[in-house]
mmCIF file of C-alpha atoms and ligand atoms in Angstrom:
data_model
loop_
_atom_site.group_PDB
_atom_site.id
_atom_site.type_symbol
_atom_site.label_atom_id
_atom_site.label_comp_id
_atom_site.label_asym_id
_atom_site.label_seq_id
_atom_site.Cartn_x
_atom_site.Cartn_y
_atom_site.Cartn_z
ATOM 1 C CA MET S 4 0.198 -0.004 -0.266
ATOM 2 C CA ILE S 5 0.906 3.485 -0.667
ATOM 3 C CA LEU S 6 0.016 6.191 1.833
ATOM 4 C CA THR S 7 -0.069 9.619 0.643
ATOM 5 C CA VAL S 8 -0.327 13.144 2.829
ATOM 6 C CA THR S 9 -1.351 16.116 1.513
ATOM 7 C CA PRO S 10 -1.423 18.845 4.263
ATOM 8 C CA ASN S 11 -2.484 21.550 2.248
ATOM 9 C CA PRO S 12 -4.767 19.854 -0.641
ATOM 10 C CA SER S 13 -6.737 21.529 -2.329
ATOM 11 C CA LEU S 14 -10.831 21.724 -4.564
ATOM 12 C CA ASP S 15 -9.376 22.971 -8.070
ATOM 13 C CA ARG S 16 -11.785 25.060 -10.631
ATOM 14 C CA THR S 17 -10.341 25.148 -13.719
ATOM 15 C CA TYR S 18 -12.299 27.931 -15.919
ATOM 16 C CA GLU S 19 -11.677 27.447 -19.592
ATOM 17 C CA VAL S 20 -11.741 31.507 -20.788
ATOM 18 C CA PRO S 21 -11.314 32.702 -24.725
ATOM 19 C CA ALA S 22 -9.547 35.565 -23.320
ATOM 20 C CA LEU S 23 -8.188 36.761 -20.110
ATOM 21 C CA GLU S 24 -9.212 41.074 -19.721
ATOM 22 C CA ARG S 25 -8.013 42.599 -16.613
ATOM 23 C CA GLY S 26 -10.922 44.696 -15.122
ATOM 24 C CA GLU S 27 -14.142 42.818 -17.441
ATOM 25 C CA VAL S 28 -16.295 40.288 -17.103
ATOM 26 C CA VAL S 29 -14.537 37.305 -18.986
ATOM 27 C CA ARG S 30 -17.337 34.411 -19.570
ATOM 28 C CA ALA S 31 -16.499 31.139 -19.612
ATOM 29 C CA THR S 32 -17.322 28.860 -21.226
ATOM 30 C CA GLY S 33 -17.339 25.447 -19.785
ATOM 31 C CA GLU S 34 -15.429 25.163 -16.116
ATOM 32 C CA ARG S 35 -14.692 21.930 -13.928
ATOM 33 C CA MET S 36 -13.918 20.880 -10.172
ATOM 34 C CA ASP S 37 -11.074 18.180 -9.933
ATOM 35 C CA PRO S 38 -9.804 17.160 -6.319
ATOM 36 C CA GLY S 39 -6.292 19.325 -5.851
ATOM 37 C CA GLY S 40 -2.679 18.430 -4.164
ATOM 38 C CA LYS S 41 0.111 16.764 -5.027
ATOM 39 C CA GLY S 42 -0.375 13.649 -2.635
ATOM 40 C CA VAL S 43 -3.399 13.548 -3.859
ATOM 41 C CA ASN S 44 -1.931 12.952 -7.858
ATOM 42 C CA VAL S 45 0.208 10.250 -6.904
ATOM 43 C CA SER S 46 -2.711 8.698 -4.551
ATOM 44 C CA ARG S 47 -4.673 8.881 -8.854
ATOM 45 C CA ALA S 48 -1.511 7.675 -10.363
ATOM 46 C CA VAL S 49 -0.993 4.561 -8.042
ATOM 47 C CA ALA S 50 -4.584 3.396 -8.136
ATOM 48 C CA ALA S 51 -4.538 3.778 -11.634
ATOM 49 C CA ALA S 52 -1.737 1.250 -11.801
ATOM 50 C CA GLY S 53 -3.860 -1.159 -9.657
ATOM 51 C CA ARG S 54 -2.444 -0.584 -6.390
ATOM 52 C CA ARG S 55 -3.206 0.087 -3.106
ATOM 53 C CA THR S 56 -3.349 3.419 -1.598
ATOM 54 C CA VAL S 57 -4.638 5.904 0.855
ATOM 55 C CA ALA S 58 -4.841 9.660 0.507
ATOM 56 C CA VAL S 59 -4.281 10.678 4.218
ATOM 57 C CA LEU S 60 -6.430 14.838 4.167
ATOM 58 C CA PRO S 61 -6.996 17.353 6.647
ATOM 59 C CA LEU S 62 -10.516 18.580 5.165
ATOM 60 C CA GLY S 63 -12.907 20.780 6.200
ATOM 61 C CA GLY S 64 -15.933 22.887 5.750
ATOM 62 C CA ALA S 65 -18.466 22.597 1.996
ATOM 63 C CA PRO S 66 -15.227 22.818 -0.105
ATOM 64 C CA GLY S 67 -13.193 19.835 1.980
ATOM 65 C CA ALA S 68 -16.750 17.425 1.270
ATOM 66 C CA LEU S 69 -16.632 17.827 -2.331
ATOM 67 C CA VAL S 70 -13.021 17.038 -2.596
ATOM 68 C CA ALA S 71 -13.675 13.845 -0.388
ATOM 69 C CA ALA S 72 -17.053 12.887 -2.751
ATOM 70 C CA LEU S 73 -14.916 13.517 -5.976
ATOM 71 C CA LEU S 74 -12.419 11.525 -5.110
ATOM 72 C CA ASP S 75 -14.933 8.904 -3.978
ATOM 73 C CA ALA S 76 -16.479 8.901 -7.423
ATOM 74 C CA GLN S 77 -12.895 8.063 -8.678
ATOM 75 C CA GLY S 78 -12.576 4.872 -6.038
ATOM 76 C CA ILE S 79 -9.338 6.870 -4.177
ATOM 77 C CA GLU S 80 -9.980 5.991 -0.285
ATOM 78 C CA VAL S 81 -9.775 8.872 1.811
ATOM 79 C CA ALA S 82 -8.380 9.377 4.942
ATOM 80 C CA PRO S 83 -9.712 12.129 6.391
ATOM 81 C CA VAL S 84 -8.938 14.848 8.750
ATOM 82 C CA PRO S 85 -11.665 16.527 10.086
ATOM 83 C CA VAL S 86 -10.541 20.635 10.370
ATOM 84 C CA ALA S 87 -12.975 23.567 11.611
ATOM 85 C CA GLY S 88 -11.050 25.682 8.977
ATOM 86 C CA ALA S 89 -12.525 25.813 4.679
ATOM 87 C CA THR S 90 -10.232 23.243 2.541
ATOM 88 C CA ARG S 91 -9.154 25.745 -0.103
ATOM 89 C CA SER S 92 -10.674 26.842 -3.607
ATOM 90 C CA ASN S 93 -7.536 26.675 -6.413
ATOM 91 C CA ILE S 94 -8.657 28.746 -9.937
ATOM 92 C CA ALA S 95 -6.843 28.173 -13.034
ATOM 93 C CA LEU S 96 -7.961 30.276 -15.723
ATOM 94 C CA ALA S 97 -6.956 28.302 -19.042
ATOM 95 C CA GLU S 98 -6.930 29.962 -22.568
ATOM 96 C CA PRO S 99 -7.284 28.735 -26.244
ATOM 97 C CA ASP S 100 -3.600 28.914 -26.719
ATOM 98 C CA GLY S 101 -2.780 26.812 -23.681
ATOM 99 C CA VAL S 102 -1.528 29.622 -21.751
ATOM 100 C CA LEU S 103 -2.838 28.383 -17.733
ATOM 101 C CA THR S 104 -3.168 31.142 -14.846
ATOM 102 C CA LYS S 105 -3.168 29.657 -11.944
ATOM 103 C CA ILE S 106 -4.138 31.751 -8.384
ATOM 104 C CA ASN S 107 -4.177 29.471 -5.588
ATOM 105 C CA ALA S 108 -5.438 30.247 -2.128
ATOM 106 C CA PRO S 109 -2.994 30.191 1.264
ATOM 107 C CA GLY S 110 -5.891 27.307 2.982
ATOM 108 C CA PRO S 111 -7.052 26.426 6.565
ATOM 109 C CA GLU S 112 -4.280 28.127 9.207
ATOM 110 C CA LEU S 113 -4.716 23.931 11.372
ATOM 111 C CA SER S 114 -4.851 24.485 14.597
ATOM 112 C CA ALA S 115 -2.265 21.873 17.800
ATOM 113 C CA GLN S 116 -5.149 19.421 17.992
ATOM 114 C CA GLU S 117 -6.056 18.806 14.778
ATOM 115 C CA GLN S 118 -2.218 19.183 13.660
ATOM 116 C CA GLU S 119 -1.935 16.293 16.129
ATOM 117 C CA LEU S 120 -4.923 14.630 14.722
ATOM 118 C CA LEU S 121 -3.527 14.396 11.557
ATOM 119 C CA LEU S 122 0.433 12.723 12.696
ATOM 120 C CA ASP S 123 -2.372 10.508 14.556
ATOM 121 C CA THR S 124 -4.336 9.274 11.448
ATOM 122 C CA VAL S 125 -1.113 8.978 9.826
ATOM 123 C CA ARG S 126 0.265 7.112 11.820
ATOM 124 C CA ALA S 127 -2.902 4.766 12.131
ATOM 125 C CA GLN S 128 -2.693 4.776 8.803
ATOM 126 C CA SER S 129 1.180 3.909 8.059
ATOM 127 C CA ARG S 130 1.399 0.129 9.375
ATOM 128 C CA GLU S 131 0.203 -1.650 6.108
ATOM 129 C CA ALA S 132 1.945 1.019 3.788
ATOM 130 C CA ASP S 133 5.115 0.267 2.415
ATOM 131 C CA TRP S 134 5.563 4.049 1.610
ATOM 132 C CA ILE S 135 4.497 6.812 2.915
ATOM 133 C CA ALA S 136 4.417 9.861 -0.073
ATOM 134 C CA CYS S 137 4.674 13.456 1.658
ATOM 135 C CA CYS S 138 3.520 15.884 -0.935
ATOM 136 C CA GLY S 139 3.609 19.679 -0.806
ATOM 137 C CA SER S 140 3.609 22.998 1.103
ATOM 138 C CA LEU S 141 2.798 23.014 4.251
ATOM 139 C CA PRO S 142 -0.722 24.538 5.226
ATOM 140 C CA ARG S 143 -0.131 27.614 8.129
ATOM 141 C CA GLY S 144 0.238 26.703 11.062
ATOM 142 C CA LEU S 145 2.420 24.073 11.053
ATOM 143 C CA ALA S 146 5.935 24.216 11.668
ATOM 144 C CA PRO S 147 8.917 24.427 8.819
ATOM 145 C CA SER S 148 9.795 21.198 10.854
ATOM 146 C CA TRP S 149 6.984 19.063 10.631
ATOM 147 C CA TYR S 150 7.552 16.859 7.587
ATOM 148 C CA ALA S 151 11.455 16.118 9.437
ATOM 149 C CA ASP S 152 8.760 15.122 12.515
ATOM 150 C CA LEU S 153 6.690 13.138 10.557
ATOM 151 C CA VAL S 154 9.548 11.206 8.894
ATOM 152 C CA THR S 155 11.236 10.389 12.144
ATOM 153 C CA ARG S 156 7.777 8.867 13.794
ATOM 154 C CA ALA S 157 7.778 7.298 10.146
ATOM 155 C CA HIS S 158 10.969 5.471 10.523
ATOM 156 C CA ALA S 159 10.374 4.644 13.938
ATOM 157 C CA ALA S 160 7.416 2.345 12.952
ATOM 158 C CA GLY S 161 8.715 1.340 10.242
ATOM 159 C CA ALA S 162 7.910 3.058 7.006
ATOM 160 C CA ARG S 163 9.952 4.312 3.783
ATOM 161 C CA ILE S 164 9.415 7.286 2.686
ATOM 162 C CA ALA S 165 9.310 9.456 -0.188
ATOM 163 C CA LEU S 166 9.139 13.626 0.381
ATOM 164 C CA ASP S 167 8.750 16.117 -2.110
ATOM 165 C CA THR S 168 7.953 19.558 -1.446
ATOM 166 C CA SER S 169 10.776 23.041 -1.884
ATOM 167 C CA GLY S 170 12.132 25.825 0.807
ATOM 168 C CA ARG S 171 12.673 25.331 4.203
ATOM 169 C CA ALA S 172 9.951 22.789 4.799
ATOM 170 C CA LEU S 173 12.935 20.790 2.195
ATOM 171 C CA SER S 174 15.871 21.540 3.813
ATOM 172 C CA GLU S 175 14.543 20.978 7.923
ATOM 173 C CA ALA S 176 13.673 17.494 5.859
ATOM 174 C CA LEU S 177 16.546 15.969 4.827
ATOM 175 C CA ARG S 178 18.278 16.289 8.480
ATOM 176 C CA ALA S 179 15.811 13.204 9.099
ATOM 177 C CA ARG S 180 17.072 11.660 6.464
ATOM 178 C CA PRO S 181 13.858 10.540 4.467
ATOM 179 C CA ASP S 182 14.028 7.448 2.081
ATOM 180 C CA VAL S 183 14.366 9.663 -1.486
ATOM 181 C CA VAL S 184 13.337 13.496 -2.322
ATOM 182 C CA LYS S 185 12.633 14.470 -5.713
ATOM 183 C CA PRO S 186 12.877 17.801 -6.062
ATOM 184 C CA ASN S 187 12.713 19.706 -9.874
ATOM 185 C CA ALA S 188 15.529 21.434 -10.966
ATOM 186 C CA GLU S 189 14.082 24.564 -8.911
ATOM 187 C CA GLU S 190 13.827 22.947 -5.766
ATOM 188 C CA LEU S 191 17.023 21.614 -6.320
ATOM 189 C CA SER S 192 18.675 24.538 -6.876
ATOM 190 C CA ALA S 193 17.366 26.332 -3.708
ATOM 191 C CA ALA S 194 18.491 23.363 -1.667
ATOM 192 C CA VAL S 195 22.116 24.111 -2.515
ATOM 193 C CA ALA S 196 21.664 27.604 -3.131
ATOM 194 C CA ARG S 197 22.980 28.572 -6.369
ATOM 195 C CA PRO S 198 21.750 27.999 -10.010
ATOM 196 C CA LEU S 199 22.175 24.458 -12.028
ATOM 197 C CA ALA S 200 23.205 24.992 -15.930
ATOM 198 C CA THR S 201 24.359 20.953 -16.885
ATOM 199 C CA VAL S 202 23.214 17.898 -15.746
ATOM 200 C CA GLY S 203 26.846 17.730 -13.970
ATOM 201 C CA ASP S 204 25.784 20.809 -11.805
ATOM 202 C CA ALA S 205 22.530 18.306 -10.849
ATOM 203 C CA LEU S 206 24.380 15.001 -9.929
ATOM 204 C CA GLN S 207 26.739 17.292 -7.886
ATOM 205 C CA ALA S 208 23.761 19.661 -6.604
ATOM 206 C CA ALA S 209 21.740 16.295 -5.830
ATOM 207 C CA GLU S 210 25.315 14.648 -4.355
ATOM 208 C CA GLU S 211 24.953 17.505 -2.157
ATOM 209 C CA VAL S 212 21.814 16.945 -0.415
ATOM 210 C CA ARG S 213 22.275 12.999 -0.139
ATOM 211 C CA ALA S 214 25.122 14.892 2.532
ATOM 212 C CA LEU S 215 22.833 17.096 4.286
ATOM 213 C CA GLY S 216 20.574 13.838 4.735
ATOM 214 C CA ALA S 217 18.041 12.473 2.354
ATOM 215 C CA ARG S 218 19.025 8.396 1.504
ATOM 216 C CA ALA S 219 18.357 8.940 -2.245
ATOM 217 C CA VAL S 220 17.997 12.007 -4.007
ATOM 218 C CA LEU S 221 15.250 11.562 -7.857
ATOM 219 C CA ALA S 222 15.714 14.639 -9.430
ATOM 220 C CA SER S 223 13.217 15.854 -12.191
ATOM 221 C CA LEU S 224 14.491 17.748 -14.749
ATOM 222 C CA GLY S 225 11.663 19.011 -17.044
ATOM 223 C CA ALA S 226 12.122 17.751 -20.380
ATOM 224 C CA ASP S 227 15.745 16.844 -19.921
ATOM 225 C CA GLY S 228 14.849 13.656 -17.672
ATOM 226 C CA GLN S 229 15.368 12.565 -14.174
ATOM 227 C CA LEU S 230 18.519 11.967 -12.330
ATOM 228 C CA LEU S 231 18.838 9.080 -9.465
ATOM 229 C CA VAL S 232 21.573 9.585 -6.873
ATOM 230 C CA SER S 233 21.880 6.916 -4.240
ATOM 231 C CA GLU S 234 23.923 5.301 -2.696
ATOM 232 C CA ALA S 235 23.597 2.295 -5.147
ATOM 233 C CA GLY S 236 25.199 4.578 -7.976
ATOM 234 C CA ALA S 237 24.217 7.583 -9.394
ATOM 235 C CA TRP S 238 21.790 6.703 -12.680
ATOM 236 C CA PHE S 239 20.229 9.106 -15.651
ATOM 237 C CA GLY S 240 17.404 8.025 -17.631
ATOM 238 C CA SER S 241 14.701 10.289 -20.082
ATOM 239 C CA ALA S 242 12.311 9.676 -22.947
ATOM 240 C CA ARG S 243 10.731 11.168 -26.076
ATOM 241 C CA VAL S 244 7.966 12.566 -26.449
ATOM 242 C CA SER S 245 6.064 13.474 -28.811
ATOM 243 C CA ALA S 246 3.603 16.099 -28.444
ATOM 244 C CA VAL S 247 3.819 18.515 -25.144
ATOM 245 C CA ARG S 248 -0.048 18.959 -23.845
ATOM 246 C CA SER S 249 0.708 19.808 -20.597
ATOM 247 C CA ASN S 250 3.254 19.558 -17.684
ATOM 248 C CA VAL S 251 1.117 20.082 -14.693
ATOM 249 C CA GLY S 252 1.682 17.126 -12.496
ATOM 250 C CA ALA S 253 4.330 15.703 -14.288
ATOM 251 C CA GLY S 254 6.526 15.302 -11.555
ATOM 252 C CA ASP S 255 3.866 13.804 -9.174
ATOM 253 C CA ALA S 256 3.006 11.096 -11.927
ATOM 254 C CA SER S 257 6.633 10.540 -11.639
ATOM 255 C CA LEU S 258 6.967 9.732 -8.126
ATOM 256 C CA ALA S 259 4.169 7.399 -8.720
ATOM 257 C CA GLY S 260 6.015 5.079 -10.853
ATOM 258 C CA PHE S 261 9.168 5.338 -8.818
ATOM 259 C CA LEU S 262 7.189 4.376 -5.930
ATOM 260 C CA ILE S 263 4.930 1.582 -8.244
ATOM 261 C CA ALA S 264 8.202 -0.047 -9.061
ATOM 262 C CA GLY S 265 9.500 -0.154 -5.613
ATOM 263 C CA GLY S 266 11.042 3.166 -4.923
ATOM 264 C CA THR S 267 14.688 2.159 -5.812
ATOM 265 C CA GLY S 268 17.512 1.200 -8.737
ATOM 266 C CA PRO S 269 16.995 1.904 -12.087
ATOM 267 C CA GLU S 270 14.044 0.590 -13.247
ATOM 268 C CA ALA S 271 12.714 2.072 -10.574
ATOM 269 C CA LEU S 272 14.176 5.365 -12.289
ATOM 270 C CA ALA S 273 12.566 3.843 -15.533
ATOM 271 C CA SER S 274 9.498 4.013 -14.252
ATOM 272 C CA ALA S 275 9.232 7.374 -13.055
ATOM 273 C CA VAL S 276 10.400 8.706 -16.152
ATOM 274 C CA ALA S 277 7.825 6.614 -18.003
ATOM 275 C CA HIS S 278 5.294 8.248 -16.258
ATOM 276 C CA GLY S 279 6.797 11.696 -16.279
ATOM 277 C CA ALA S 280 7.103 11.153 -20.081
ATOM 278 C CA THR S 281 3.332 9.953 -20.674
ATOM 279 C CA ALA S 282 1.772 12.647 -18.112
ATOM 280 C CA VAL S 283 3.029 15.895 -20.257
ATOM 281 C CA THR S 284 1.000 14.331 -23.296
ATOM 282 C CA LEU S 285 -2.319 13.890 -21.089
ATOM 283 C CA PRO S 286 -4.150 17.500 -20.130
ATOM 284 C CA GLY S 287 -4.087 19.200 -17.159
ATOM 285 C CA SER S 288 -2.939 16.910 -14.143
ATOM 286 C CA VAL S 289 -4.617 14.100 -15.356
ATOM 287 C CA MET S 290 -2.532 11.372 -14.699
ATOM 288 C CA PRO S 291 -1.289 8.285 -16.649
ATOM 289 C CA ALA S 292 -2.474 4.327 -16.805
ATOM 290 C CA PRO S 293 -0.444 1.259 -17.013
ATOM 291 C CA ALA S 294 -2.055 1.248 -20.965
ATOM 292 C CA ASP S 295 -1.320 4.880 -22.130
ATOM 293 C CA LEU S 296 3.176 4.540 -20.674
ATOM 294 C CA ASP S 297 5.606 3.930 -23.717
ATOM 295 C CA PRO S 298 8.219 1.762 -21.578
ATOM 296 C CA ALA S 299 10.143 1.552 -24.397
ATOM 297 C CA ALA S 300 10.495 4.858 -25.460
ATOM 298 C CA VAL S 301 12.997 5.564 -21.890
ATOM 299 C CA THR S 302 16.198 5.049 -21.574
ATOM 300 C CA VAL S 303 18.492 4.800 -18.447
ATOM 301 C CA THR S 304 22.381 4.757 -17.704
ATOM 302 C CA ALA S 305 24.521 5.235 -15.402
ATOM 303 C CA ASP S 306 26.637 7.244 -17.972
ATOM 304 C CA ILE S 307 24.846 10.245 -17.415
ATOM 305 C CA PRO S 308 25.779 13.288 -19.664
ATOM 306 C CA LEU S 309 27.004 15.327 -17.731
ATOM 307 C CA ASP S 310 28.112 18.629 -20.294
ATOM 308 C CA ARG S 311 24.564 18.566 -21.379
ATOM 309 C CA VAL S 312 22.966 21.465 -20.666
ATOM 310 C CA LEU S 313 19.660 21.861 -19.266
ATOM 311 C CA THR S 314 17.005 22.853 -21.841
ATOM 312 C CA GLU S 315 15.758 24.741 -19.414
ATOM 313 C CA PRO S 316 19.038 26.568 -16.997
ATOM 314 C CA THR S 317 17.688 27.386 -12.962
ATOM 315 C CA PRO S 318 18.325 31.469 -13.081
HETATM 316 N N1 ATP V 24 8.611 19.111 -21.808
HETATM 317 C C1 ATP V 24 8.562 17.972 -21.201
HETATM 318 N N2 ATP V 24 9.274 16.851 -22.227
HETATM 319 C C2 ATP V 24 9.302 15.158 -21.821
HETATM 320 N N3 ATP V 24 9.498 14.795 -20.514
HETATM 321 C C3 ATP V 24 9.202 16.222 -19.757
HETATM 322 C C4 ATP V 24 8.853 17.308 -20.109
HETATM 323 N N4 ATP V 24 8.031 17.826 -19.212
HETATM 324 C C5 ATP V 24 8.316 16.895 -17.599
HETATM 325 N N5 ATP V 24 8.533 15.811 -18.235
HETATM 326 C C6 ATP V 24 9.057 14.283 -17.799
HETATM 327 O O1 ATP V 24 8.051 14.930 -16.062
HETATM 328 C C7 ATP V 24 9.007 14.290 -15.378
HETATM 329 C C8 ATP V 24 8.702 15.609 -14.071
HETATM 330 O O2 ATP V 24 8.477 16.863 -14.720
HETATM 331 P P1 ATP V 24 9.234 18.087 -14.377
HETATM 332 O O3 ATP V 24 11.068 18.537 -13.654
HETATM 333 O O4 ATP V 24 8.498 19.179 -14.661
HETATM 334 O O5 ATP V 24 8.659 18.042 -12.483
HETATM 335 P P2 ATP V 24 7.177 19.174 -11.208
HETATM 336 O O6 ATP V 24 8.382 20.499 -11.661
HETATM 337 O O7 ATP V 24 8.157 18.617 -9.935
HETATM 338 O O8 ATP V 24 6.098 18.811 -11.464
HETATM 339 P P3 ATP V 24 4.763 19.385 -11.057
HETATM 340 O O9 ATP V 24 5.267 19.865 -9.489
HETATM 341 O O10 ATP V 24 3.819 20.329 -11.361
HETATM 342 O O11 ATP V 24 4.412 17.578 -10.868
HETATM 343 C C9 ATP V 24 10.155 15.182 -15.810
HETATM 344 O O12 ATP V 24 11.452 14.541 -15.380
HETATM 345 C C10 ATP V 24 10.102 13.995 -17.152
HETATM 346 O O13 ATP V 24 10.850 13.001 -17.534
HETATM 347 MG MG1 MG V 25 6.946 19.032 -8.382
#
C-alpha cells in the first residue's frame, strides 16, 4: 500500500475562458472541478496502476466535502482529518492557446489539536504502508520542521518516506533522513543555493542533498529527464515525447511511477521517467494509466551526460 499525505489539499476549479482581460467580466465557456494536491495526484496515479493507496487529507467546510466526494467517485480511499477551516479552492483560468493562469489560495490554518490529529491519522494508516509519500507545501500553523517530525515518527514505525516539497520544509526534513526526495530543477537549485546549468551541476547538487541527509535523490529535470542518486549508484533517465500538452503534475506522476516500481534502483527510475513522459502528453493534471505508458521510449544509463546543457537552466 502506498500512503500519501497532503497537508494542504485543494478543490481545483478550472474555467475555460476565450481570453483573459483585466477588469472585465470574462465569460467562461466551460468549467470543471477536481480534487487537488500533490499527494492526491500521486494517489490517483497509484490507483490507476491498480495498487492500493490511501490519501490522508485535512478536509474542512463545503470544499472539503466536495474533495472527499470527488475522490470517492474516482475510487480513491481517503483518510480524512476533519478541520474547522474550509479547504482552499484554487482557480485556474485556461485560455485556448494553452496559457494557464493560476490563483492558489493559502488554505486554512491548522490548530495544534488538528496537527496532532493529522499525525495520529498518518500513524494509524502507516501500519500497512510500504511507502509514505509526503507531498506539497505546509499549511499555515505547521512548523517548517513538521515533515522532519513525520519522517522520524514514520521511520520508528518501520515505513519508508518519499518527500516532495520545497524550501525550508525540505531543507529541515533532510536531517531526519527521508528515504527519497523528489526535487525538480528549481527546488534542487534552491536546496544548494546556486544555479544549475548542466546535468553535471544537477548531479553534484543531488549528491550534496544526499550529504545533507536524503538517502536517495530523484531529481526531475523537466524536458531533460531525471537523475537518481543513491547509495547504490547514480543513473540518468530520459524519454522521447511526441507532443507536450501539459506538464502540470508530471513530477507527481513521476514520483508515483518510482514508488509503484519499488522506489529504488534503475528500474524504478525508468518507471518514473515513463510516467512523467506520458503525463505531459495528457491534459491538465490527468495521471497516466499503465496502458498509456511507452516503456520502449525510455532510456536509463549509468553513463551520465554531465556536460549536457539543461533546456531550462535555473536562474
Ligand atoms: N517538456 C517535457 N518533455 C518531456 N518530458 C517531460 C517534460 N516535462 C516534464 N517531463 C517529464 O516529467 C518529469 C517531471 O517533470 P518536472 O521536472 O517538470 O516535474 P515538477 O516540476 O515536479 O512537476 P509538478 O510539480 O507540476 O508535478 C520530468 O523529469 C520528465 O521525465
Ligand atoms: Mg514537483
